[in-house]
PDB file of C-alpha atoms in Angstrom:
ATOM      1  CA  MET A 200     -13.784  -9.725 -95.036  1.00  0.00           C
ATOM      2  CA  ALA A 201     -15.022  -9.354 -91.450  1.00  0.00           C
ATOM      3  CA  LYS A 202     -17.877 -11.713 -92.148  1.00  0.00           C
ATOM      4  CA  ARG A 203     -15.421 -14.330 -93.427  1.00  0.00           C
ATOM      5  CA  MET A 204     -13.546 -14.057 -90.078  1.00  0.00           C
ATOM      6  CA  LYS A 205     -16.875 -14.644 -88.299  1.00  0.00           C
ATOM      7  CA  PHE A 206     -17.146 -11.118 -86.822  1.00  0.00           C
ATOM      8  CA  SER A 207     -20.457  -9.331 -86.693  1.00  0.00           C
ATOM      9  CA  VAL A 208     -20.521  -6.076 -88.639  1.00  0.00           C
ATOM     10  CA  VAL A 209     -22.828  -3.237 -87.581  1.00  0.00           C
ATOM     11  CA  GLY A 210     -23.112  -0.161 -89.771  1.00  0.00           C
ATOM     12  CA  LEU A 211     -20.987   0.857 -92.683  1.00  0.00           C
ATOM     13  CA  PRO A 212     -17.293  -0.016 -92.383  1.00  0.00           C
ATOM     14  CA  HIS A 213     -15.932   3.444 -93.319  1.00  0.00           C
ATOM     15  CA  TYR A 214     -18.278   5.059 -90.790  1.00  0.00           C
ATOM     16  CA  THR A 215     -17.037   2.732 -88.007  1.00  0.00           C
ATOM     17  CA  ILE A 216     -13.396   3.303 -88.944  1.00  0.00           C
ATOM     18  CA  TRP A 217     -13.952   7.048 -89.040  1.00  0.00           C
ATOM     19  CA  HIS A 218     -15.287   7.006 -85.479  1.00  0.00           C
ATOM     20  CA  LEU A 219     -12.550   4.691 -84.243  1.00  0.00           C
ATOM     21  CA  TYR A 220      -9.792   7.150 -85.149  1.00  0.00           C
ATOM     22  CA  GLU A 221     -11.546  10.507 -84.881  1.00  0.00           C
ATOM     23  CA  PRO A 222     -12.393  11.678 -81.328  1.00  0.00           C
ATOM     24  CA  SER A 223     -15.624  13.525 -80.664  1.00  0.00           C
ATOM     25  CA  VAL A 224     -15.888  17.163 -79.518  1.00  0.00           C
ATOM     26  CA  ASP A 225     -16.454  16.008 -75.922  1.00  0.00           C
ATOM     27  CA  ASP A 226     -13.374  13.829 -76.109  1.00  0.00           C
ATOM     28  CA  ILE A 227     -11.285  16.746 -77.381  1.00  0.00           C
ATOM     29  CA  ARG A 228     -12.538  18.975 -74.540  1.00  0.00           C
ATOM     30  CA  HIS A 229     -11.779  16.293 -71.990  1.00  0.00           C
ATOM     31  CA  MET A 230      -8.244  15.841 -73.386  1.00  0.00           C
ATOM     32  CA  GLU A 231      -7.658  19.610 -73.235  1.00  0.00           C
ATOM     33  CA  GLU A 232      -8.790  19.699 -69.593  1.00  0.00           C
ATOM     34  CA  MET A 233      -6.492  16.811 -68.742  1.00  0.00           C
ATOM     35  CA  GLU A 234      -3.583  18.575 -70.460  1.00  0.00           C
ATOM     36  CA  LYS A 235      -4.277  21.781 -68.477  1.00  0.00           C
ATOM     37  CA  GLU A 236      -4.368  19.807 -65.212  1.00  0.00           C
ATOM     38  CA  ARG A 237      -1.090  18.055 -66.080  1.00  0.00           C
ATOM     39  CA  LYS A 238       0.618  21.357 -66.889  1.00  0.00           C
ATOM     40  CA  ALA A 239      -0.713  22.970 -63.687  1.00  0.00           C
ATOM     41  CA  LYS A 240       0.554  20.035 -61.632  1.00  0.00           C
ATOM     42  CA  GLU A 241       3.989  20.203 -63.291  1.00  0.00           C
ATOM     43  CA  ALA A 242       4.148  23.959 -62.676  1.00  0.00           C
ATOM     44  CA  GLU A 243       3.189  23.460 -59.003  1.00  0.00           C
ATOM     45  CA  GLU A 244       5.862  20.781 -58.547  1.00  0.00           C
ATOM     46  CA  ALA A 245       8.466  23.003 -60.231  1.00  0.00           C
ATOM     47  CA  ALA A 246       7.530  25.936 -57.956  1.00  0.00           C
ATOM     48  CA  LYS A 247       7.703  23.721 -54.880  1.00  0.00           C
ATOM     49  CA  LYS A 248      11.118  22.370 -55.916  1.00  0.00           C
ATOM     50  CA  ALA A 249      12.396  25.900 -56.588  1.00  0.00           C
ATOM     51  CA  ARG A 250      11.156  27.043 -53.145  1.00  0.00           C
ATOM     52  CA  ILE A 251      12.880  24.107 -51.421  1.00  0.00           C
ATOM     53  CA  ASP A 252      16.116  24.719 -53.341  1.00  0.00           C
ATOM     54  CA  LYS A 253      16.020  28.416 -52.384  1.00  0.00           C
ATOM     55  CA  ILE A 254      15.534  27.519 -48.708  1.00  0.00           C
ATOM     56  CA  ASN A 255      18.379  25.003 -48.821  1.00  0.00           C
ATOM     57  CA  GLU A 256      20.691  27.546 -50.468  1.00  0.00           C
ATOM     58  CA  SER A 257      19.878  30.335 -48.013  1.00  0.00           C
ATOM     59  CA  PHE A 258      20.627  28.243 -44.896  1.00  0.00           C
ATOM     60  CA  ASP A 259      23.807  26.355 -44.095  1.00  0.00           C
ATOM     61  CA  PRO A 260      23.282  22.719 -43.288  1.00  0.00           C
ATOM     62  CA  LYS A 261      23.974  22.130 -39.587  1.00  0.00           C
ATOM     63  CA  ASN A 262      23.403  18.378 -39.507  1.00  0.00           C
ATOM     64  CA  THR A 263      27.084  17.589 -38.972  1.00  0.00           C
ATOM     65  CA  ASP A 264      27.322  20.093 -36.097  1.00  0.00           C
ATOM     66  CA  TRP A 265      24.222  18.642 -34.466  1.00  0.00           C
ATOM     67  CA  GLU A 266      25.580  15.114 -34.825  1.00  0.00           C
ATOM     68  CA  LYS A 267      28.876  16.122 -33.179  1.00  0.00           C
ATOM     69  CA  GLU A 268      27.076  17.837 -30.312  1.00  0.00           C
ATOM     70  CA  LYS A 269      24.711  14.906 -29.902  1.00  0.00           C
ATOM     71  CA  ALA A 270      27.661  12.506 -29.670  1.00  0.00           C
ATOM     72  CA  ALA A 271      29.351  14.755 -27.100  1.00  0.00           C
ATOM     73  CA  VAL A 272      26.201  14.928 -24.959  1.00  0.00           C
ATOM     74  CA  GLN A 273      25.755  11.161 -25.148  1.00  0.00           C
ATOM     75  CA  ASP A 274      29.387  10.686 -24.043  1.00  0.00           C
ATOM     76  CA  LEU A 275      28.829  12.994 -21.058  1.00  0.00           C
ATOM     77  CA  VAL A 276      25.671  11.125 -20.068  1.00  0.00           C
ATOM     78  CA  GLN A 277      27.478   7.786 -20.352  1.00  0.00           C
ATOM     79  CA  LYS A 278      30.386   9.058 -18.212  1.00  0.00           C
ATOM     80  CA  ALA A 279      27.944  10.313 -15.573  1.00  0.00           C
ATOM     81  CA  LYS A 280      26.230   6.909 -15.486  1.00  0.00           C
ATOM     82  CA  ASN A 281      29.576   5.150 -15.174  1.00  0.00           C
ATOM     83  CA  GLU A 282      30.610   7.446 -12.314  1.00  0.00           C
ATOM     84  CA  GLU A 283      27.331   6.827 -10.478  1.00  0.00           C
ATOM     85  CA  LYS A 284      27.779   3.107 -10.946  1.00  0.00           C
ATOM     86  CA  ALA A 285      31.352   3.257  -9.643  1.00  0.00           C
ATOM     87  CA  GLU A 286      30.250   5.297  -6.610  1.00  0.00           C
ATOM     88  CA  ALA A 287      27.477   2.819  -5.861  1.00  0.00           C
ATOM     89  CA  GLU A 288      29.922  -0.103  -6.070  1.00  0.00           C
ATOM     90  CA  LYS A 289      32.404   1.714  -3.843  1.00  0.00           C
ATOM     91  CA  ALA A 290      29.684   2.474  -1.281  1.00  0.00           C
ATOM     92  CA  LYS A 291      28.619  -1.167  -1.366  1.00  0.00           C
ATOM     93  CA  GLU A 292      32.213  -2.337  -0.831  1.00  0.00           C
ATOM     94  CA  ASP A 293      32.682   0.113   2.055  1.00  0.00           C
ATOM     95  CA  LYS A 294      29.471  -1.150   3.640  1.00  0.00           C
ATOM     96  CA  GLU A 295      30.642  -4.758   3.305  1.00  0.00           C
ATOM     97  CA  GLU A 296      34.025  -3.904   4.829  1.00  0.00           C
ATOM     98  CA  LYS A 297      32.316  -2.248   7.819  1.00  0.00           C
ATOM     99  CA  LYS A 298      30.174  -5.349   8.266  1.00  0.00           C
ATOM    100  CA  LYS A 299      33.249  -7.573   8.183  1.00  0.00           C
ATOM    101  CA  LYS A 300      35.010  -5.454  10.799  1.00  0.00           C
ATOM    102  CA  GLU A 301      32.016  -5.533  13.132  1.00  0.00           C
ATOM    103  CA  GLU A 302      31.514  -9.326  12.936  1.00  0.00           C
ATOM    104  CA  PRO A 303      33.293 -11.610  15.420  1.00  0.00           C
ATOM    105  CA  PRO A 304      35.871 -13.980  13.949  1.00  0.00           C
ATOM    106  CA  ALA A 305      34.556 -17.344  12.813  1.00  0.00           C
ATOM    107  CA  ALA A 306      35.041 -20.479  14.887  1.00  0.00           C
ATOM    108  CA  LYS A 307      37.674 -23.015  13.930  1.00  0.00           C
ATOM    109  CA  GLY A 308      36.607 -25.294  11.142  1.00  0.00           C
ATOM    110  CA  ASP A 309      33.958 -22.869   9.874  1.00  0.00           C
ATOM    111  CA  THR A 310      34.504 -21.261   6.579  1.00  0.00           C
ATOM    112  CA  ARG A 311      34.240 -17.530   6.384  1.00  0.00           C
ATOM    113  CA  LYS A 312      31.130 -17.764   4.198  1.00  0.00           C
ATOM    114  CA  GLU A 313      29.324 -19.984   6.686  1.00  0.00           C
ATOM    115  CA  ALA A 314      30.264 -17.687   9.532  1.00  0.00           C
ATOM    116  CA  VAL A 315      28.949 -14.628   7.713  1.00  0.00           C
ATOM    117  CA  ASN A 316      25.707 -16.197   6.503  1.00  0.00           C
ATOM    118  CA  SER A 317      24.818 -18.272   9.552  1.00  0.00           C
ATOM    119  CA  LYS A 318      23.202 -16.956  12.693  1.00  0.00           C
ATOM    120  CA  PRO A 319      24.753 -17.774  16.063  1.00  0.00           C
ATOM    121  CA  LYS A 320      23.464 -21.106  17.316  1.00  0.00           C
ATOM    122  CA  PRO A 321      21.490 -20.975  20.568  1.00  0.00           C
ATOM    123  CA  LYS A 322      22.960 -22.898  23.514  1.00  0.00           C
ATOM    124  CA  PRO A 323      21.086 -26.069  24.372  1.00  0.00           C
ATOM    125  CA  ALA A 324      19.020 -26.064  27.543  1.00  0.00           C
ATOM    126  CA  ALA A 325      20.692 -27.579  30.610  1.00  0.00           C
ATOM    127  CA  LYS A 326      19.916 -31.283  30.876  1.00  0.00           C
ATOM    128  CA  PRO A 327      19.424 -32.909  34.261  1.00  0.00           C
ATOM    129  CA  ALA A 328      22.362 -34.949  35.389  1.00  0.00           C
ATOM    130  CA  ALA A 329      22.104 -38.564  34.394  1.00  0.00           C
ATOM    131  CA  LYS A 330      21.805 -41.008  37.245  1.00  0.00           C
ATOM    132  CA  VAL A 331      24.604 -43.418  37.483  1.00  0.00           C
ATOM    133  CA  GLU A 332      23.520 -46.854  38.413  1.00  0.00           C
ATOM    134  CA  LYS A 333      25.866 -49.317  39.856  1.00  0.00           C
ATOM    135  CA  LYS A 334      25.765 -52.798  38.615  1.00  0.00           C
ATOM    136  CA  GLU A 335      25.822 -55.409  41.233  1.00  0.00           C
ATOM    137  CA  ASP A 336      28.111 -58.300  40.781  1.00  0.00           C
ATOM    138  CA  ASN A 337      26.645 -61.601  41.750  1.00  0.00           C
ATOM    139  CA  SER A 338      29.794 -63.512  42.003  1.00  0.00           C
TER     140      SER A 338
END
Protein backbone atom coordinates (compact mmCIF):
# COMPACT_ATOMS: atom_id res chain seq x y z
CA MET A 1 0.00 0.00 0.00
CA ALA A 2 2.85 2.40 0.83
CA LYS A 3 4.58 1.51 -2.40
CA ARG A 4 1.42 2.36 -4.35
CA MET A 5 1.45 5.83 -2.70
CA LYS A 6 5.08 6.21 -3.84
CA PHE A 7 6.60 6.08 -0.32
CA SER A 8 9.81 4.23 0.32
CA VAL A 9 9.48 1.39 2.81
CA VAL A 10 12.44 0.34 4.96
CA GLY A 11 12.14 -2.72 7.16
CA LEU A 12 9.09 -4.70 8.05
CA PRO A 13 5.90 -2.65 8.47
CA HIS A 14 4.85 -4.14 11.85
CA TYR A 15 8.35 -3.53 13.21
CA THR A 16 8.23 0.15 12.14
CA ILE A 17 4.74 0.61 13.57
CA TRP A 18 5.79 -1.04 16.81
CA HIS A 19 8.64 1.45 17.23
CA LEU A 20 6.49 4.42 16.26
CA TYR A 21 4.08 3.87 19.15
CA GLU A 22 6.28 2.19 21.75
CA PRO A 23 8.90 4.43 23.43
CA SER A 24 12.31 3.03 24.28
CA VAL A 25 13.69 2.59 27.82
CA ASP A 26 15.71 5.81 27.46
CA ASP A 27 12.60 7.66 26.37
CA ILE A 28 10.68 6.38 29.39
CA ARG A 29 13.48 7.47 31.74
CA HIS A 30 13.61 10.89 30.14
CA MET A 31 9.82 11.29 30.48
CA GLU A 32 10.01 10.29 34.16
CA GLU A 33 12.74 12.88 34.78
CA MET A 34 10.69 15.56 33.05
CA GLU A 35 7.65 14.64 35.16
CA LYS A 36 9.73 14.88 38.37
CA GLU A 37 11.04 18.31 37.33
CA ARG A 38 7.51 19.51 36.53
CA LYS A 39 6.20 18.33 39.89
CA ALA A 40 9.15 19.92 41.74
CA LYS A 41 8.55 23.21 39.94
CA GLU A 42 4.83 23.12 40.76
CA ALA A 43 5.60 22.35 44.41
CA GLU A 44 8.11 25.25 44.55
CA GLU A 45 5.58 27.66 43.03
CA ALA A 46 2.89 26.49 45.47
CA ALA A 47 5.28 26.98 48.43
CA LYS A 48 6.23 30.44 47.20
CA LYS A 49 2.57 31.41 46.77
CA ALA A 50 1.73 30.09 50.25
CA ARG A 51 4.64 32.09 51.75
CA ILE A 52 3.49 35.28 50.01
CA ASP A 53 -0.12 34.74 51.11
CA LYS A 54 1.03 34.18 54.71
CA ILE A 55 3.06 37.41 54.63
CA ASN A 56 0.14 39.35 53.18
CA GLU A 57 -2.22 37.97 55.83
CA SER A 58 0.12 38.71 58.74
CA PHE A 59 0.62 42.39 57.81
CA ASP A 60 -2.05 45.02 57.26
CA PRO A 61 -1.81 46.80 53.95
CA LYS A 62 -0.74 50.41 54.53
CA ASN A 63 -0.83 51.59 50.93
CA THR A 64 -3.87 53.80 51.48
CA ASP A 65 -2.29 55.42 54.55
CA TRP A 66 0.93 56.08 52.65
CA GLU A 67 -1.00 57.58 49.75
CA LYS A 68 -2.89 59.93 52.10
CA GLU A 69 0.32 61.01 53.82
CA LYS A 70 2.07 61.46 50.49
CA ALA A 71 -0.76 63.70 49.26
CA ALA A 72 -0.61 65.74 52.48
CA VAL A 73 3.16 66.22 52.18
CA GLN A 74 2.83 67.24 48.53
CA ASP A 75 0.15 69.79 49.49
CA LEU A 76 2.44 71.25 52.17
CA VAL A 77 5.33 71.50 49.71
CA GLN A 78 3.08 73.18 47.14
CA LYS A 79 1.81 75.69 49.73
CA ALA A 80 5.39 76.49 50.77
CA LYS A 81 6.34 77.10 47.13
CA ASN A 82 3.32 79.33 46.63
CA GLU A 83 4.17 81.33 49.76
CA GLU A 84 7.78 81.80 48.62
CA LYS A 85 6.55 82.92 45.22
CA ALA A 86 4.12 85.39 46.79
CA GLU A 87 6.86 86.77 49.06
CA ALA A 88 9.20 87.19 46.10
CA GLU A 89 6.51 89.04 44.13
CA LYS A 90 5.74 91.26 47.12
CA ALA A 91 9.43 92.06 47.59
CA LYS A 92 9.71 92.87 43.89
CA GLU A 93 6.67 95.17 44.07
CA ASP A 94 8.06 96.92 47.17
CA LYS A 95 11.38 97.42 45.40
CA GLU A 96 9.61 98.90 42.36
CA GLU A 97 7.56 101.23 44.57
CA LYS A 98 10.74 102.48 46.29
CA LYS A 99 12.29 103.11 42.89
CA LYS A 100 9.23 105.07 41.78
CA LYS A 101 9.32 107.22 44.91
CA GLU A 102 13.00 108.02 44.48
CA GLU A 103 12.71 109.02 40.79
CA PRO A 104 11.99 112.64 39.85
CA PRO A 105 8.67 113.28 38.12
CA ALA A 106 8.71 113.01 34.34
CA ALA A 107 8.76 116.08 32.12
CA LYS A 108 5.62 117.23 30.38
CA GLY A 109 4.82 115.28 27.27
CA ASP A 110 6.90 112.28 28.36
CA THR A 111 5.12 109.14 29.21
CA ARG A 112 5.87 107.53 32.51
CA LYS A 113 7.47 104.53 30.79
CA GLU A 114 9.85 106.70 28.79
CA ALA A 115 10.78 108.65 31.89
CA VAL A 116 11.55 105.49 33.85
CA ASN A 117 13.50 103.74 31.10
CA SER A 118 15.39 106.70 29.66
CA LYS A 119 18.50 108.23 31.13
CA PRO A 120 18.64 111.99 31.69
CA LYS A 121 19.80 113.73 28.53
CA PRO A 122 23.08 115.63 28.83
CA LYS A 123 22.91 119.40 28.24
CA PRO A 124 24.41 120.51 24.95
CA ALA A 125 27.71 122.36 25.08
CA ALA A 126 27.49 126.16 24.96
CA LYS A 127 27.67 127.40 21.38
CA PRO A 128 29.45 130.64 20.56
CA ALA A 129 27.12 133.50 19.87
CA ALA A 130 26.27 133.86 16.23
CA LYS A 131 27.49 137.02 14.59
CA VAL A 132 24.79 139.21 13.30
CA GLU A 133 25.60 140.79 10.04
CA LYS A 134 23.86 143.83 8.86
CA LYS A 135 22.78 144.00 5.33
CA GLU A 136 23.55 147.16 3.58
CA ASP A 137 20.88 148.74 1.53
CA ASN A 138 22.07 150.15 -1.72
CA SER A 139 19.16 152.31 -2.43
